Coordinates of C-alpha atoms in Angstrom, one line a residue:
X238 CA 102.9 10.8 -90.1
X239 CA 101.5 7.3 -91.1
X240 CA 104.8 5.4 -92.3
X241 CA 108.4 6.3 -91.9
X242 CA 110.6 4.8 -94.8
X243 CA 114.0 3.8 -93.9
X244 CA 116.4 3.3 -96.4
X245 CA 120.2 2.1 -95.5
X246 CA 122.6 3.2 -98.1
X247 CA 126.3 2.7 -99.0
X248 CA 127.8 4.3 -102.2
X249 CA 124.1 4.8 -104.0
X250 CA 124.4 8.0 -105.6
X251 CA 122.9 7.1 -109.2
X252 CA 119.6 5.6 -107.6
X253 CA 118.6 8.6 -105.4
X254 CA 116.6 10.9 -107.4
X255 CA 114.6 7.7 -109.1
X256 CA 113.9 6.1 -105.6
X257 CA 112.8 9.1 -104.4
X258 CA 110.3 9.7 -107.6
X259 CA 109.2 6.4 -107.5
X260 CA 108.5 6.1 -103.6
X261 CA 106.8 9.5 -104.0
X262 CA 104.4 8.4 -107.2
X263 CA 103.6 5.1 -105.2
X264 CA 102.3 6.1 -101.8
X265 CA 100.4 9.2 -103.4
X266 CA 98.3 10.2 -100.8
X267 CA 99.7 8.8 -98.0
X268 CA 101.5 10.4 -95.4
X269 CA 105.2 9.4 -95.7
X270 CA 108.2 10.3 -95.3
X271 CA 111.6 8.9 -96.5
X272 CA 114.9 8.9 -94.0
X273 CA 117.9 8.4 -95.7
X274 CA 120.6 6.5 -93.2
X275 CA 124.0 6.6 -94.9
X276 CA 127.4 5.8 -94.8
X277 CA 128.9 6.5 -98.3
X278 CA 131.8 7.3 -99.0
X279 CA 130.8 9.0 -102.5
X280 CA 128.6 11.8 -103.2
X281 CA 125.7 9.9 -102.1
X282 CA 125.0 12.5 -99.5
X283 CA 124.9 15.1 -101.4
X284 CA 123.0 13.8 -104.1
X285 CA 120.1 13.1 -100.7
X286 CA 120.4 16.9 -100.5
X287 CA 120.1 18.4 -104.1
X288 CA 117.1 15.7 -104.4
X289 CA 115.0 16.6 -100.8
X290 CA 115.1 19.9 -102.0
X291 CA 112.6 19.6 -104.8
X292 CA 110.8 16.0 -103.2
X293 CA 107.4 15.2 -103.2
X294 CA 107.5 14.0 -100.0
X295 CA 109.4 14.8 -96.7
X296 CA 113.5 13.6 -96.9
X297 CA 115.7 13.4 -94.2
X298 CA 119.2 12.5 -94.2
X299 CA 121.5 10.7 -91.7
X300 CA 124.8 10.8 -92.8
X301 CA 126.8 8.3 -90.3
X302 CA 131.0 9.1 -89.9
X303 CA 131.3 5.8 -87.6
X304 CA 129.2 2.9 -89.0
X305 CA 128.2 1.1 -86.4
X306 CA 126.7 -2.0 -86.6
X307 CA 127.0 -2.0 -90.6
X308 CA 123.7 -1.8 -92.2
X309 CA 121.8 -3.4 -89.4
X310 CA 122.9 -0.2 -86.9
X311 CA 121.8 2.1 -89.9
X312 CA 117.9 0.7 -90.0
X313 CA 117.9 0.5 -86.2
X314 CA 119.4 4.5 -86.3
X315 CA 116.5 5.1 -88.7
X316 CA 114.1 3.8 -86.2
X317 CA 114.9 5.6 -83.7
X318 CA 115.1 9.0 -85.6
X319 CA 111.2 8.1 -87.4
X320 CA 108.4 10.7 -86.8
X321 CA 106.2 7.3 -87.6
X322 CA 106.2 4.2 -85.1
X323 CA 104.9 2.2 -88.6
X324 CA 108.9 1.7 -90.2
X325 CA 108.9 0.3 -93.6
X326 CA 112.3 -0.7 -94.6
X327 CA 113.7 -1.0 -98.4
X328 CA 117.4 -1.2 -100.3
X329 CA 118.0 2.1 -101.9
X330 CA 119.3 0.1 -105.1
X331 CA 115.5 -0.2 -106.3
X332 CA 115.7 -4.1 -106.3
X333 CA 112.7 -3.6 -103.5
X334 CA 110.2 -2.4 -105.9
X335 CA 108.6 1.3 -104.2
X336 CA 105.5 0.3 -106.0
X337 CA 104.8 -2.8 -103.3
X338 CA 104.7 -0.1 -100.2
X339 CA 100.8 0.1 -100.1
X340 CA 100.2 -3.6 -100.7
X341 CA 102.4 -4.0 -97.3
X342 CA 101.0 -0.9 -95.4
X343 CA 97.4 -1.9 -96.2
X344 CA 98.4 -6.0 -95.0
X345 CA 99.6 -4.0 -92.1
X346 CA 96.5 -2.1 -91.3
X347 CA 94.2 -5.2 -91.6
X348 CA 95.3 -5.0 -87.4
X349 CA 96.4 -8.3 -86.3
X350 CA 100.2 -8.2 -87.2
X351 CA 103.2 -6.6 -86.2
X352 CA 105.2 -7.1 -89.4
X353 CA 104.8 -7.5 -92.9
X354 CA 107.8 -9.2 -94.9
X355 CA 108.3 -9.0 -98.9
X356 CA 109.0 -12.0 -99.6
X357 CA 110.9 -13.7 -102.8
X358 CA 109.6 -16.8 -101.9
X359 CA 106.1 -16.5 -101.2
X360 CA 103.0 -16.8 -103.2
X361 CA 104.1 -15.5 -106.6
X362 CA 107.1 -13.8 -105.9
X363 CA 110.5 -14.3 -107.7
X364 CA 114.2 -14.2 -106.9
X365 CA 114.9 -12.6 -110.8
X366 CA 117.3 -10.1 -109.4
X367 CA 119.4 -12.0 -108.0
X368 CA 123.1 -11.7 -110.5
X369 CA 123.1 -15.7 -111.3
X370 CA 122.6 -19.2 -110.3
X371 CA 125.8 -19.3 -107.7
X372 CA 123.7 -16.2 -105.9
X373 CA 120.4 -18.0 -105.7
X374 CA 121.9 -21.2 -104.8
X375 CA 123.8 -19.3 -101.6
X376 CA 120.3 -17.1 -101.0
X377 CA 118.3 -20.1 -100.9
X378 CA 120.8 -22.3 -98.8
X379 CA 121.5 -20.1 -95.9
X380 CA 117.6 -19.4 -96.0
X381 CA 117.0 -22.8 -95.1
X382 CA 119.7 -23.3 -93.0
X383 CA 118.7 -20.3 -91.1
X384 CA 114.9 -21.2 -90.9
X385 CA 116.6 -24.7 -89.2
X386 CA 118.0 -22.5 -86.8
X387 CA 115.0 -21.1 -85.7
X388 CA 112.2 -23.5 -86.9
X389 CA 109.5 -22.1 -84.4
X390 CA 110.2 -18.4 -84.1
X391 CA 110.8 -18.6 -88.5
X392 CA 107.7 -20.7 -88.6
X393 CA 105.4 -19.9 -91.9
X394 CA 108.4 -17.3 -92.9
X395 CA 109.8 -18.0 -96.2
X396 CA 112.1 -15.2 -96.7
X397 CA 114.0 -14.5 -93.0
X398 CA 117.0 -12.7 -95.2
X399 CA 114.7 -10.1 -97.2
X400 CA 115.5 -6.2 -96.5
X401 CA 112.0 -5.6 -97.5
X402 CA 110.0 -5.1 -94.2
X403 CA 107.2 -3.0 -93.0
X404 CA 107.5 -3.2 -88.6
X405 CA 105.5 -1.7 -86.0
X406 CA 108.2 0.1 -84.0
X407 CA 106.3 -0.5 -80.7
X408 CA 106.6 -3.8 -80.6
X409 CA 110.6 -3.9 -80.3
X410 CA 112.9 -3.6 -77.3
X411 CA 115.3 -1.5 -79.7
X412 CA 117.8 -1.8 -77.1
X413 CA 117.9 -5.6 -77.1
X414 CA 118.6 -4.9 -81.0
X415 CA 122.9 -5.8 -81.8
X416 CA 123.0 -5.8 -85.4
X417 CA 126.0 -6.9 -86.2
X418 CA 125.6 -6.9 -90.3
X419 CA 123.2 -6.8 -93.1
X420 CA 119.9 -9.2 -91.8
X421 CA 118.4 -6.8 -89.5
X422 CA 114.8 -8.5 -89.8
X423 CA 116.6 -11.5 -88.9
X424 CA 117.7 -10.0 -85.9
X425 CA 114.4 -8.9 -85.0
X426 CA 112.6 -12.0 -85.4
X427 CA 115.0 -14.1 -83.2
X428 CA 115.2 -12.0 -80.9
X429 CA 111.1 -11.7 -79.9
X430 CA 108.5 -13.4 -81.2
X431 CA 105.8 -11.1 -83.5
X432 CA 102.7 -11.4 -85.2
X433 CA 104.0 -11.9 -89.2
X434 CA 102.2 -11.7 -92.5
X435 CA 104.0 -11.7 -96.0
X436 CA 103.3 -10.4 -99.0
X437 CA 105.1 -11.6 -102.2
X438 CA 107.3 -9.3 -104.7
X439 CA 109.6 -9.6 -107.5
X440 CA 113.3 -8.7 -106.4
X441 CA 114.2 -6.4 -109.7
X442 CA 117.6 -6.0 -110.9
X443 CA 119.8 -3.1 -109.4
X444 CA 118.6 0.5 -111.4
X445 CA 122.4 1.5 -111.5
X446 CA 125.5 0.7 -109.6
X447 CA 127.1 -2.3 -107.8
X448 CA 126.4 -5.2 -105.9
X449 CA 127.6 -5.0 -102.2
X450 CA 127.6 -8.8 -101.7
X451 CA 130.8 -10.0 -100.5
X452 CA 132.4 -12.3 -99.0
X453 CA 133.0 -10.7 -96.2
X454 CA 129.7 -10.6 -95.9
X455 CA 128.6 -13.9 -96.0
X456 CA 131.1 -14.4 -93.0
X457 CA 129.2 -11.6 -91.2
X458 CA 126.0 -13.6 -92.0
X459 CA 127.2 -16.9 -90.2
X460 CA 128.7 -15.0 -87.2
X461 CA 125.3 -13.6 -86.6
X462 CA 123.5 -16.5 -87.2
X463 CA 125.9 -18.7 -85.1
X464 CA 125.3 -15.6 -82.2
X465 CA 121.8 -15.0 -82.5
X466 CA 121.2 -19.4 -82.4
X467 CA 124.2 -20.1 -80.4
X468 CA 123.0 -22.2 -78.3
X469 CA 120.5 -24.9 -79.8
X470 CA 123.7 -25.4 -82.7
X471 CA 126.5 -25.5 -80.3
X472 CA 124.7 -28.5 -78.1
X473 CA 123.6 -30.0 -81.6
X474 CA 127.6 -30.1 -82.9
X475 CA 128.6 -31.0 -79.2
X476 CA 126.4 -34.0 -79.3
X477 CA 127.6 -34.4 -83.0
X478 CA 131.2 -34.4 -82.0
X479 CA 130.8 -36.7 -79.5
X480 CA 128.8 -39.1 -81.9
X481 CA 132.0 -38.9 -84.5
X482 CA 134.6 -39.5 -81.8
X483 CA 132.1 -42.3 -80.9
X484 CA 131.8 -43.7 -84.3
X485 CA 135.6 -43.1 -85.2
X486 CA 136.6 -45.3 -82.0
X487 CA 134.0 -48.1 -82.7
X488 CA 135.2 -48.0 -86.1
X489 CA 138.9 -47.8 -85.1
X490 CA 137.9 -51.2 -82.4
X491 CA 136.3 -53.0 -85.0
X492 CA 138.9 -52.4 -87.7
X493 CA 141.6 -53.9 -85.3
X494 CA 140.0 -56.5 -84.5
X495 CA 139.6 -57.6 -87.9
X496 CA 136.6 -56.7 -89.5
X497 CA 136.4 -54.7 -92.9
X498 CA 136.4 -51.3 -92.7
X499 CA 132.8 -51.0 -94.8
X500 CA 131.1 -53.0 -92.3
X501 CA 132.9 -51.2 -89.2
X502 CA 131.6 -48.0 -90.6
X503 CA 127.8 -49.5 -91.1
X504 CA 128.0 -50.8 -87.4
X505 CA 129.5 -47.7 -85.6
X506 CA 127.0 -45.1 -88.0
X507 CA 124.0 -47.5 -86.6
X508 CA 124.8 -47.0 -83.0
X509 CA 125.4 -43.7 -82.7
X510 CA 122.5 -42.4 -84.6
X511 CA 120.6 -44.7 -81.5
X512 CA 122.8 -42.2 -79.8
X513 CA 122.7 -39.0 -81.4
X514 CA 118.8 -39.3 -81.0
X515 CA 118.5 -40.3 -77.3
X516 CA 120.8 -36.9 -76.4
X517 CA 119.4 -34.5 -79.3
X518 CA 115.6 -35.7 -77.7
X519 CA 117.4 -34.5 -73.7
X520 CA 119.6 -31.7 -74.6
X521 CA 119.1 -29.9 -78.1
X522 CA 115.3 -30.1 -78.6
X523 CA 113.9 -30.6 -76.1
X524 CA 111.8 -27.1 -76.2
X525 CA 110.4 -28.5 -79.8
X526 CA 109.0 -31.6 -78.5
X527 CA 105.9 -30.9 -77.4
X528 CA 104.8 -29.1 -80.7
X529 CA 106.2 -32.2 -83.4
X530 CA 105.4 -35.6 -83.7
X531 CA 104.7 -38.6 -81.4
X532 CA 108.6 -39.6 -79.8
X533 CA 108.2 -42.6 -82.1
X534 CA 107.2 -41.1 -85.4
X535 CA 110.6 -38.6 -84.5
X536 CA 112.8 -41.3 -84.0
X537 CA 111.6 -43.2 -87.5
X538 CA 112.4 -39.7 -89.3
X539 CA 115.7 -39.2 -87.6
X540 CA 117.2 -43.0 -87.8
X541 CA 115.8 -43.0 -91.9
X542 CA 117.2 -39.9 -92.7
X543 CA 120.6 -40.9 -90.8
X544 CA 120.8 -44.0 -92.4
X545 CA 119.9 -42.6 -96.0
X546 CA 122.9 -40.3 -95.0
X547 CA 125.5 -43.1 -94.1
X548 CA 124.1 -44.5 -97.2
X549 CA 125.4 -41.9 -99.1
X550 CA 127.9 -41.0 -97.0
X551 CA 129.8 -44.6 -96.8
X552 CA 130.0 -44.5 -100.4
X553 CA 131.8 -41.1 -100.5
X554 CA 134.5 -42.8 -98.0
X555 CA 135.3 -46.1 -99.9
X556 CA 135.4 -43.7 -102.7
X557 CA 138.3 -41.3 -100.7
X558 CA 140.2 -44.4 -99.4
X559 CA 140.2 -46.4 -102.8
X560 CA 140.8 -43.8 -104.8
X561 CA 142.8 -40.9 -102.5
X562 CA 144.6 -43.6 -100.6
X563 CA 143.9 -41.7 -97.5
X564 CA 142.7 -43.3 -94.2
X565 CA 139.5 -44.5 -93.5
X566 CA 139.6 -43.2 -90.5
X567 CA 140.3 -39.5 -91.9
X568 CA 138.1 -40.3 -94.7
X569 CA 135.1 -41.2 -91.8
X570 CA 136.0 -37.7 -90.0
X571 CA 135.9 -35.5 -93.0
X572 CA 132.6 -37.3 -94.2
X573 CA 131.4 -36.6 -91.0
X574 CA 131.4 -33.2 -90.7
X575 CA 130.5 -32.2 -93.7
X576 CA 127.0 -34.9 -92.6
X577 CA 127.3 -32.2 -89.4
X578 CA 125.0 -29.7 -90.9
X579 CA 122.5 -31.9 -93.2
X580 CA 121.9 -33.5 -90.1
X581 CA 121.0 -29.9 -88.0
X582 CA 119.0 -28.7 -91.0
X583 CA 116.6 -31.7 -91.6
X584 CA 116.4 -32.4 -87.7
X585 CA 114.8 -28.9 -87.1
X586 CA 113.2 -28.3 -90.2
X587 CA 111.6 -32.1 -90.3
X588 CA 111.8 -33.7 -87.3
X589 CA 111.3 -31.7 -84.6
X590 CA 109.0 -29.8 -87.1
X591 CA 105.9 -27.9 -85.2
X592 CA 102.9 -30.0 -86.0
X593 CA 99.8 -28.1 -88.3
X594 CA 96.9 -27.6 -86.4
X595 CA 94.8 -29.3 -89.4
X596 CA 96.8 -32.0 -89.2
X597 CA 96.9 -32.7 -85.2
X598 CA 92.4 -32.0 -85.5
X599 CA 92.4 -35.2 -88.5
X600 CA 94.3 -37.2 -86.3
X601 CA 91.8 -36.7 -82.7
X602 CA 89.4 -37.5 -85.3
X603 CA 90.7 -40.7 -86.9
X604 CA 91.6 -41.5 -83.0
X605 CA 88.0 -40.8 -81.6
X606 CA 86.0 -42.4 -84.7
X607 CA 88.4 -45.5 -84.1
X608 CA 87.8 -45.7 -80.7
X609 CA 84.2 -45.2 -81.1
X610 CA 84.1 -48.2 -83.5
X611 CA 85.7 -50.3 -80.8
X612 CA 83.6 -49.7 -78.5
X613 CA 80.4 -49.9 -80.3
X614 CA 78.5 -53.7 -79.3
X615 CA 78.5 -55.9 -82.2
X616 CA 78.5 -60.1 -82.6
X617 CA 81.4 -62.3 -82.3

């Protein structure tokens, strides 16, 4: 068996018999087979039987009573059952086009990778299927914000959320696996690092039934994003809350003592950025520093994009307390944490960014032709 096909499914009875023809018509003459891990509540189960009994191609069926682990537990139950070691993963609501299948199993068997991820957002790829702009919007947002989370391990990914994945089998500690929701690939790559390639694809609109987002869902997605990055975030937000009970006293001080509010705000926002910086550089990323940029070139980033914040920010309060008639000093709190995570997203997807090797080689060049000039004897 060259490639076991995994496909999760909830409630997908109408899109069974045209997965399975169109998986069957796209790996013609390959050696598949397609392992159905369900948890339906509908006739979905029996619609896997009537069609495996006339398939092209090999069909198993897992029908789960307990649904552990949500759709995460399904694809790692699907692993664990495949005759192949090479998994390919898909949605069983066709929005993971069949036809792309040999595109990733022939990037798989160039050699030098251990997964190959569909991306929406790669090369010429498109996000069409998602239902409308409010979808996107939340796809591409907690796409960045989890690519901040894990800026080295996500590094050169582009679509960490996709449920389109091809994965060598032997390179996972399955048992170090807890999904916990629906971003199972997510779970993989945070949890070891592995050789990636992508390939791009057009997410197609559902062939028949409903939607499963949820939001429920989405509050699944940030538990195991907040599990999975727990640490890095929590000492990021710790140093952040001790920056805004910083900057709320220092404003609070300054305020009583007389000044305007507007120019407390400016001073107590410039001295603990200094702040936020100093401990972010000794506790949060410390692990990231040796791959960005010079300490220097870090600390410009970090101070202009925090002060391009407060510029925006400081605004937004004078606006609350002028127009709300609430305090400034609530005002600066709720301003503040809402500046929480733009802060964590640009700080490990800019600053603490891992420097590209063509970049790093024109800089020991501009440094050695430099220093070669120096040092070459000329006339004063």
């Amino acid at each position: 068996m060259q490639l076991s096909i995994v496909v999760p499914t909830y409630n997908e009875a109408p899109n069974i018999e045209e997965l399975v023809r169109r998986v069957a018509a796209a790996t013609r003459g390959m050696d598949v087979e397609l392992i159905f891990v369900d948890d339906s509540t509908d006739a979905t189960p029996d619609e896997v039987r009537r069609v495996a009994a006339s398939a092209p191609v090999p069909v198993r069926l897992i029908h789960r009573e307990h649904r552990r682990g949500g759709l995460g537990g399904a694809v790692v139950e699907g692993f664990e059952a495949a005759a192949a070691d090479i998994c390919l993963v898909m949605d069983g609501d066709l929005q993971h086009p069949p036809e792309e299948i040999p595109a990733m199993w022939h990037r798989y068997r160039h050699g030098d990778v251990d997964v190959v991820i569909a991306s929406r957002y790669s090369g010429g790829g498109t996000s069409g299927g998602l239902a409308d702009n409010t979808r996107i919007l939340v796809s591409r947002t907690s796409t960045a914000l989890t690519r901040a989370m894990f800026p080295i391990r996500l590094k050169g990914v582009t679509d960490p959320m996709t449920g389109f994945f091809l994965v060598d089998r032997r390179a996972l500690d399955l048992a170090t696996l807890k999904p916990r929701g629906f971003k199972i690939l997510l779970e993989i790559l945070a949890r070891k690092n592995l050789r990636i390639a992508e390939v791009p694809f057009d997410f197609a609109d559902r062939y028949a039934g409903q939607s499963k987002a949820s939001l429920r869902q989405g509050f699944n997605f940030l538990s195991q994003l907040t599990a999975l990055r727990f640490g890095k975030m929590s000492l990021f937000g710790l140093i952040g809350a001790f920056g805004a009970v910083a900057n709320l006293a220092i404003m609070w001080g300054l305020t009583h003592a007389g000044m305007g509010y507007v120019l407390a705000a400016i001073i107590a926002a410039e001295v603990t950025i200094v702040g936020n910086f100093l401990l972010q550089e000794r506790f949060v990323f410390q692990d990231m520093k040796g791959d960005a940029s010079g300490v220097w070139s870090r600390f410009a980033k970090s101070f202009g994009f925090n002060n391009a914040e407060a510029l925006i920010r400081i605004p937004v309060l004078a606006f609350m307390v002028q127009t709300w008639h609430i305090s400034s000093v609530v005002a600066a709190a709720i301003t503040l944490v809402v500046a929480f995570f733009v802060r964590f997203m640009f700080h490990s997807l800019v600053v603490y960014a891992p420097r590209r090797a063509e970049e790093s080689a024109r800089v020991r060049r501009l440094v050695n032709e430099l220093d070669a000039q120096a040092m070459t004897p000329g006339e004063l």
